[in-house]
Coordinates of C-alpha atoms in Angstrom, one line a residue:
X1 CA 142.4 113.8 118.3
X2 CA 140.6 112.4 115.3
X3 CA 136.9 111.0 115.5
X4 CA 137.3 107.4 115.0
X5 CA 135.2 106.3 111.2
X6 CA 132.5 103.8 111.5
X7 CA 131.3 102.7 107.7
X8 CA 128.0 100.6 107.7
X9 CA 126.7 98.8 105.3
X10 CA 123.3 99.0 104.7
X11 CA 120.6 101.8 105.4
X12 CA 117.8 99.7 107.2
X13 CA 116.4 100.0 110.2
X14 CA 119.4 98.7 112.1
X15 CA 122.0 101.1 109.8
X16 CA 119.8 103.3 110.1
X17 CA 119.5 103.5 113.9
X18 CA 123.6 102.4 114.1
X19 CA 124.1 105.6 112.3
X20 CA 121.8 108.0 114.6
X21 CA 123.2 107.2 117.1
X22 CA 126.9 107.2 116.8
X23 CA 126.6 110.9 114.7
X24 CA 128.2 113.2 116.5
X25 CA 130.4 110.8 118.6
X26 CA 132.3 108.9 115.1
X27 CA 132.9 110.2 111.6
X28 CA 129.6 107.9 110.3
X29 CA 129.6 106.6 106.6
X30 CA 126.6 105.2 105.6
X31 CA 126.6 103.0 102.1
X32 CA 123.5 101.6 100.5
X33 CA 122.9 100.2 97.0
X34 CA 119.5 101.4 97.6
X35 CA 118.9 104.9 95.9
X36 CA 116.6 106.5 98.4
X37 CA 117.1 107.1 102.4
X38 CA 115.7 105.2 104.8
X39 CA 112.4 104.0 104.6
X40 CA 110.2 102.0 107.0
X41 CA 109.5 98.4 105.3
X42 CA 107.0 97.7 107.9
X43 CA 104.5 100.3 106.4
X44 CA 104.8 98.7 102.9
X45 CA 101.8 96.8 103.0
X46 CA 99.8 99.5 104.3
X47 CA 101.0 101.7 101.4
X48 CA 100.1 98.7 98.8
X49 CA 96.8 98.6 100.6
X50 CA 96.1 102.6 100.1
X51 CA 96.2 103.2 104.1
X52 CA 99.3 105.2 103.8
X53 CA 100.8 107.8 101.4
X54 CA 104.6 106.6 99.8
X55 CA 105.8 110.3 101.4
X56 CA 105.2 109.0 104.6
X57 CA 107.4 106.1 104.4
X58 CA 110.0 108.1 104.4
X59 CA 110.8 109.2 108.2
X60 CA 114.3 110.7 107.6
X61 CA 114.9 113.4 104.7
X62 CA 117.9 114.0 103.0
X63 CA 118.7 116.8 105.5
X64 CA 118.2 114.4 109.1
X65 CA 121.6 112.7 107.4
X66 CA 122.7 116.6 106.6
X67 CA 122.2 117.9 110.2
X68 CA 123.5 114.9 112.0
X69 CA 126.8 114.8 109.8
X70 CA 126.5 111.3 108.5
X71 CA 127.9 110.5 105.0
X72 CA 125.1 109.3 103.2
X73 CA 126.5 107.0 100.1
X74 CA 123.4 106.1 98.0
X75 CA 123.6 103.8 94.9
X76 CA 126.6 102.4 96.2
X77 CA 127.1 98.7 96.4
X78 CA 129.5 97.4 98.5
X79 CA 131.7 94.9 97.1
X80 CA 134.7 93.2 99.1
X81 CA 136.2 94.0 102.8
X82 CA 140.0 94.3 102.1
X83 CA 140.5 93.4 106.3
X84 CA 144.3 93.9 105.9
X85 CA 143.9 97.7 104.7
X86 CA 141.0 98.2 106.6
X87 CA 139.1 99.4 103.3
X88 CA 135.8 99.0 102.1
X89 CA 135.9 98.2 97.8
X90 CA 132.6 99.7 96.6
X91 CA 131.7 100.5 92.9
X92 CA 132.4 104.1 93.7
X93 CA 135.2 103.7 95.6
X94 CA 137.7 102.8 98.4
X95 CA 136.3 103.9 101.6
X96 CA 138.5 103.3 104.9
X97 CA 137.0 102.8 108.0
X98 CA 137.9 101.9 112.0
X99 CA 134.9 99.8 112.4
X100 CA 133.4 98.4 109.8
X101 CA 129.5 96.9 111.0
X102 CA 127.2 95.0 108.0
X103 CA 123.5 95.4 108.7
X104 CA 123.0 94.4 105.1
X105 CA 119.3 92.6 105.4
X106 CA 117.9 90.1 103.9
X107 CA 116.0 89.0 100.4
X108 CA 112.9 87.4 100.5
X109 CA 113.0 83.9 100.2
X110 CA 111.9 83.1 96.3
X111 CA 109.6 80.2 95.4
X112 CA 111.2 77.3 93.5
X113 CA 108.7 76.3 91.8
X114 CA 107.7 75.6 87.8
X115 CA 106.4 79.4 86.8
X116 CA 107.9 81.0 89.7
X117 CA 108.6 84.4 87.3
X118 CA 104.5 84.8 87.8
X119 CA 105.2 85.0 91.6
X120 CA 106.4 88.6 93.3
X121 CA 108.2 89.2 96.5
X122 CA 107.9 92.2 98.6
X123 CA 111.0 93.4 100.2
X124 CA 111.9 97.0 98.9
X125 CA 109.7 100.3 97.7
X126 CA 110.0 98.9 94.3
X127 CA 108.4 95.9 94.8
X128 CA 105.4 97.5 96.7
X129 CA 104.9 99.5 93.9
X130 CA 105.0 96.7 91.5
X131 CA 102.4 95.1 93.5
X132 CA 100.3 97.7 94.5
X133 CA 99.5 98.3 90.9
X134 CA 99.2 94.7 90.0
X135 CA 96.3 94.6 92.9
X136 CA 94.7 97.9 92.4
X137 CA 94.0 96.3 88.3
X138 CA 93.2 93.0 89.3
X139 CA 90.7 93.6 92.8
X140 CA 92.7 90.6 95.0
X141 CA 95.6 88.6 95.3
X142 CA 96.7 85.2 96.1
X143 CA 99.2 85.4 99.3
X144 CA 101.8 82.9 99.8
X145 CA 102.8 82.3 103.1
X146 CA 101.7 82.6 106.9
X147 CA 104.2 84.2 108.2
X148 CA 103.9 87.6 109.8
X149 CA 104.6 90.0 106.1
X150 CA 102.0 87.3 104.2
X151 CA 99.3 88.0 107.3
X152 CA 99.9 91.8 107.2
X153 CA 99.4 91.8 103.4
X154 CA 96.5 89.9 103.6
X155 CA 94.9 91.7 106.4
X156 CA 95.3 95.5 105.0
X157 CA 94.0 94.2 102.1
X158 CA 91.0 92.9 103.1
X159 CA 90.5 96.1 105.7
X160 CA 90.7 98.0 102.0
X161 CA 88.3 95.5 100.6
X162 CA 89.9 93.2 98.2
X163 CA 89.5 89.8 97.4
X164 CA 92.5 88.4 99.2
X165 CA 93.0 84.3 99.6
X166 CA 95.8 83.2 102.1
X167 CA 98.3 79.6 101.6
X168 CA 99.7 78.1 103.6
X169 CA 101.8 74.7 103.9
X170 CA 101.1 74.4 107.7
X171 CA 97.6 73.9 109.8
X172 CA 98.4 76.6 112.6
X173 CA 100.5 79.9 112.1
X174 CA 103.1 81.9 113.3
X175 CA 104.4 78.7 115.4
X176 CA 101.3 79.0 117.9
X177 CA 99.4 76.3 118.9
X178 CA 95.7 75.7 117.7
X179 CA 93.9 77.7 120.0
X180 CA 95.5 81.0 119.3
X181 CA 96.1 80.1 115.3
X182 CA 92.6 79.3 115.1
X183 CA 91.5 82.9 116.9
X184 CA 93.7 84.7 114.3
X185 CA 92.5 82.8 111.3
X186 CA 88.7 83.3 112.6
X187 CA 89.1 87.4 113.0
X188 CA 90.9 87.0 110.0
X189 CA 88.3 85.4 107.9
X190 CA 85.9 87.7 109.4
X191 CA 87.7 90.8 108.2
X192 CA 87.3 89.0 104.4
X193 CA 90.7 86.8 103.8
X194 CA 89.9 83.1 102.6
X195 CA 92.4 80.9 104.1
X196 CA 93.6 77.4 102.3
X197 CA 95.8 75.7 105.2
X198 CA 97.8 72.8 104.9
X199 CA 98.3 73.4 100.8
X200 CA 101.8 72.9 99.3
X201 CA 102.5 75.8 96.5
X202 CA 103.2 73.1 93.2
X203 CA 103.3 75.6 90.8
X204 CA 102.4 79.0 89.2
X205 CA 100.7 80.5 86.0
X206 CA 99.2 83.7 84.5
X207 CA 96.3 82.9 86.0
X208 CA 96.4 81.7 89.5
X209 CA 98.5 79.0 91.2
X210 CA 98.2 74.8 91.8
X211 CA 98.6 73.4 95.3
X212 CA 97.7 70.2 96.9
X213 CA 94.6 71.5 98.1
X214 CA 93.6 72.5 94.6
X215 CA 94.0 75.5 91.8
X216 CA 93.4 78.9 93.1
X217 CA 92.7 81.4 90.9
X218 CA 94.8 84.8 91.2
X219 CA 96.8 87.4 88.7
X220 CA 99.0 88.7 91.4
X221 CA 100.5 86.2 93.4
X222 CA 103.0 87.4 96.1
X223 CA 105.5 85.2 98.1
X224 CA 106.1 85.4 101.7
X225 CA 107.5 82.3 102.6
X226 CA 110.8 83.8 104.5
X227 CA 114.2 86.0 104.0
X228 CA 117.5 84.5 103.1
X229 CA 120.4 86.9 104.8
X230 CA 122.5 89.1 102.3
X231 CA 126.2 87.1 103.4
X232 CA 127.9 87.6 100.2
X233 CA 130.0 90.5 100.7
X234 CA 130.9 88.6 104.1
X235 CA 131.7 84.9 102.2
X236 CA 133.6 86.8 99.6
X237 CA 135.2 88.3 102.1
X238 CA 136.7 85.1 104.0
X239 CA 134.6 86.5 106.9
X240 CA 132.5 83.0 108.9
X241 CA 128.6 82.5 107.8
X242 CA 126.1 79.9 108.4
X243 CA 122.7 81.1 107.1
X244 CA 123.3 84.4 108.6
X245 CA 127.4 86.2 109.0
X246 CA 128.4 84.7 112.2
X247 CA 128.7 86.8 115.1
X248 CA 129.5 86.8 119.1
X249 CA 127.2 88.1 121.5
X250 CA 128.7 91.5 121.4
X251 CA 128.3 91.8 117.4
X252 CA 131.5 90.8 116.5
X253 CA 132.3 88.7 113.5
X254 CA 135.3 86.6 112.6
X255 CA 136.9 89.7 111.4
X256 CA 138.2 92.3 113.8
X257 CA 136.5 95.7 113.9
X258 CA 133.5 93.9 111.7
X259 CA 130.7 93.3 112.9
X260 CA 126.9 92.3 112.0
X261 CA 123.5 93.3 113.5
X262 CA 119.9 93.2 112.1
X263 CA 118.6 90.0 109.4
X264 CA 121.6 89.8 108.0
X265 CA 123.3 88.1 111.4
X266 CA 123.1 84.9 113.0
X267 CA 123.5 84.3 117.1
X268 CA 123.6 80.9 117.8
X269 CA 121.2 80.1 115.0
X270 CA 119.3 82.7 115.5
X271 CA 118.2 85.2 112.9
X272 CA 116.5 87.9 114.2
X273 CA 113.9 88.7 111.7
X274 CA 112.1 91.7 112.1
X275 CA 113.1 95.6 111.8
X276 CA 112.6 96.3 115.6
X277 CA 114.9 93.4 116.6
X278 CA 117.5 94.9 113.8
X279 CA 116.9 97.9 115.5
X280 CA 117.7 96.6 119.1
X281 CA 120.7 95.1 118.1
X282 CA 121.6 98.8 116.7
X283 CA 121.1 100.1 120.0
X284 CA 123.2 98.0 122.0
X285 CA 125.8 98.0 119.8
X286 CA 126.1 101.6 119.5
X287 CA 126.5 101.6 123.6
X288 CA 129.2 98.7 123.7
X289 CA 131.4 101.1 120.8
X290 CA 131.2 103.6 123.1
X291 CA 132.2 102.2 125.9
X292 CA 129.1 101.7 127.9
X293 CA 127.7 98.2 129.5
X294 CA 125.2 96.5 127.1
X295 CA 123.8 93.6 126.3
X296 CA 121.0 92.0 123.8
X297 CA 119.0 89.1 124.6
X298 CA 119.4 87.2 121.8
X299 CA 116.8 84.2 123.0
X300 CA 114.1 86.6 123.7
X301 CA 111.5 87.2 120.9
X302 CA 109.3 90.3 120.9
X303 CA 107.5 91.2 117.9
X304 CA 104.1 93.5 117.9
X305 CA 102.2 93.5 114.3
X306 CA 98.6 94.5 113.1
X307 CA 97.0 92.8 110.3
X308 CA 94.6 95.1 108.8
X309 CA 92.3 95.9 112.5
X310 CA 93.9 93.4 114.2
X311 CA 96.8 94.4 116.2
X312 CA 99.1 91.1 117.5
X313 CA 102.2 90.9 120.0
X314 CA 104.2 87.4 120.6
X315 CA 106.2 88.0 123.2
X316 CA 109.3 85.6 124.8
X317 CA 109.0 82.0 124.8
X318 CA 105.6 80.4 123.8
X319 CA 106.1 76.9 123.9
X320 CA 105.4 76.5 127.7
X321 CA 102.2 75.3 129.4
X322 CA 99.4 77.7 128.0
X323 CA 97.0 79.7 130.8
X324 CA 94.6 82.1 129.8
X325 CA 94.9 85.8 132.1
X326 CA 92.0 87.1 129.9
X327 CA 90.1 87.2 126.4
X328 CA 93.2 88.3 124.2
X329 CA 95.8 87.1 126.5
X330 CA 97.3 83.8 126.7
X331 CA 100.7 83.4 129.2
X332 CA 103.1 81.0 128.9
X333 CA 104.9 78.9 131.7
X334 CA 108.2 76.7 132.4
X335 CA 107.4 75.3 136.5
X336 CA 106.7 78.7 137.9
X337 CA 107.9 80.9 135.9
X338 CA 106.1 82.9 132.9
X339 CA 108.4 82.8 129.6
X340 CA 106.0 84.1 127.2
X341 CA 102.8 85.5 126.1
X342 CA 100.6 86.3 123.3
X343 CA 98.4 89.1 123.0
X344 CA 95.6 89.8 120.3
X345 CA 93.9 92.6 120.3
X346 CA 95.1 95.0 122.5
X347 CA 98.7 96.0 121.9
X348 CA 99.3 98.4 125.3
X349 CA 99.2 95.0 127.1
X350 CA 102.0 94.1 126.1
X351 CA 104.8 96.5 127.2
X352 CA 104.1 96.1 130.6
X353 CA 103.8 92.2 130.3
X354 CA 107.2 92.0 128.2
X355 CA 108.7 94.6 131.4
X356 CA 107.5 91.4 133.9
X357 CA 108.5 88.3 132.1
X358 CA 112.1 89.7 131.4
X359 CA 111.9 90.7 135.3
X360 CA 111.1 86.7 135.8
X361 CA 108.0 87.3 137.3
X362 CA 105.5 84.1 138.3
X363 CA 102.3 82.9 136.9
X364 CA 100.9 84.0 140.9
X365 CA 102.1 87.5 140.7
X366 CA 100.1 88.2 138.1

């Protein structure tokens, strides 16, 4: 009997991860307009900073895709879904497939301001080389955003000792209240990044950019404000979308055999945002097609980051009642019941702490 075909779009972490682990079970066909394998996006601050070599972006040669069998498309760019013919249109071809899942990312959201074209985004290799050159001429950089790629910029950085000033248009960040904002922004400013909260990006120049805080000065300027979800091939495809492709909790879009996983889908409004939650949703998908029990939690956050020496995990729901466990460790509660936590500065915390508040465990039992 013939291997059924899965084609996925997109070579990310959750294509990536889709593909692994269906090789060997389906005829896999991975396409990517991208012209270089899989690389981890996480680490591309820490390569602008000098912390890692480019090589070792790259966890998966050319042969990994050889040896597991998968079709490895690169430089392709997927165009249209022909749903009736169960085809993929490409710009190098027609490629028919059984299932057919997008994991197609995101683009960073870009600034809309007056001299935006002096601003850069990081979102692929090719931007991290454009700004780690940028940086390594000029000393510093101006970062744009306090969101969790901004605050890793900045950090590594300022570990590698340049001149690195942080704005943002909000008081606290990451969505945490003062206390624990206020701890990050302190280690933070210790380990050498200048913080302007509260300042709204007006515009851009050569030479630095104007906010309502004041003119900071800064050649390299990079925006980390958010990521838009890559739907076109989707919306041209008469396939649903919101902000993200539309999908069920099993993965499914509005299209049979399609389906979405990683920053490119939207649960409920939710966009997951972050390469280990694209590659969760990999995992669980690649149980449910074949055949096994699985589900994702799709209102459970769990991100882990390290900003320069500074490792951070947000973990669940933390919006709750706050209650300190320890220094570094802050729990979160609904009545009885912990929801969330957030740890700073010891990561191994949190894996066991995730294990317990998915397990429902009390503020008592801890």
């Amino acid at each position: 009997m013939d291997r059924l075909r899965v084609v996925i779009v997109g070579d990310g972490p959750g294509g990536v991860e889709l593909a692994g682990r269906l090789a060997g079970e389906w005829d896999v066909t991975v396409v990517d307009r991208e012209t270089l394998p899989h690389y981890t996006k996480p680490m591309l601050s820490h390569y602008i900073a000098g912390f890692v070599r480019r090589e070792k972006l790259f966890p998966h040669g050319l042969d990994w895709y050889e040896k597991k069998g998968i079709d490895l498309r690169l430089g392709i760019e997927a165009k249209l879904i022909d749903r009736a013919r169960k085809v993929l249109l490409t710009d190098g071809g027609e490629v028919s497939y059984d299932v057919l899942v997008l994991a197609t990312g995101a683009k960073p959201r870009e600034p809309t301001v007056e001299g935006r074209e002096h601003i850069l985004t990081l979102r692929t290799i090719w931007d991290a080389e454009k700004i780690k050159a940028a940086i390594e001429e000029e000393g510093g950089a101006v970062i744009i955003g306090g969101g969790f790629i901004g605050l890793e910029l900045a950090g590594n950085l300022a570990k590698a000792g340049y001149d690195v000033h942080l704005v943002h248009r909000s008081g606290t960040l990451l969505h945490l209240d003062e206390e624990l904002s206020g701890m990050i922004k302190g280690r933070l400013e210790e380990a050498g990044v200048t913080f302007h909260l509260n300042a709204d990006l007006l515009k851009a120049d050569a030479e630095g950019i104007t906010t309502t805080k004041g003119y900071i000065p800064g050649k390299p300027k990079v925006c980390a404000i958010g990521i838009v979800p890559n739907v076109e091939i989707a919306r041209k495809s008469g396939i649903h979308v919101g902000r993200g492709i539309l999908i069920d909790e099993g993965f499914r879009t509005s299209a049979k055999d399609v389906y979405a996983i990683g920053d490119c889908a939207e649960y409920n409004g939710i966009i997951c945002g972050t390469a280990k939650g694209a590659a969760a949703h990999a995992r669980v998908l690649a149980n449910l097609l074949l055949g096994k029990e699985d589900r994702y939690d799709f209102e459970f956050r769990s991100t882990l980051f390290k900003f320069g020496d500074l490792p951070l995990a947000i973990i669940g729901n933390t919006r709750g009642e706050g209650h300190w466990l320890e220094e570094g460790v802050k729990v979160f509660t609904e009545g009885e019941r912990v929801t969330g936590a957030v740890i700073i500065g010891d990561a191994r915390k949190a894996f066991s702490l995730e294990r317990r508040i998915k397990e429902g465990v009390s503020l008592r039992e801890l």
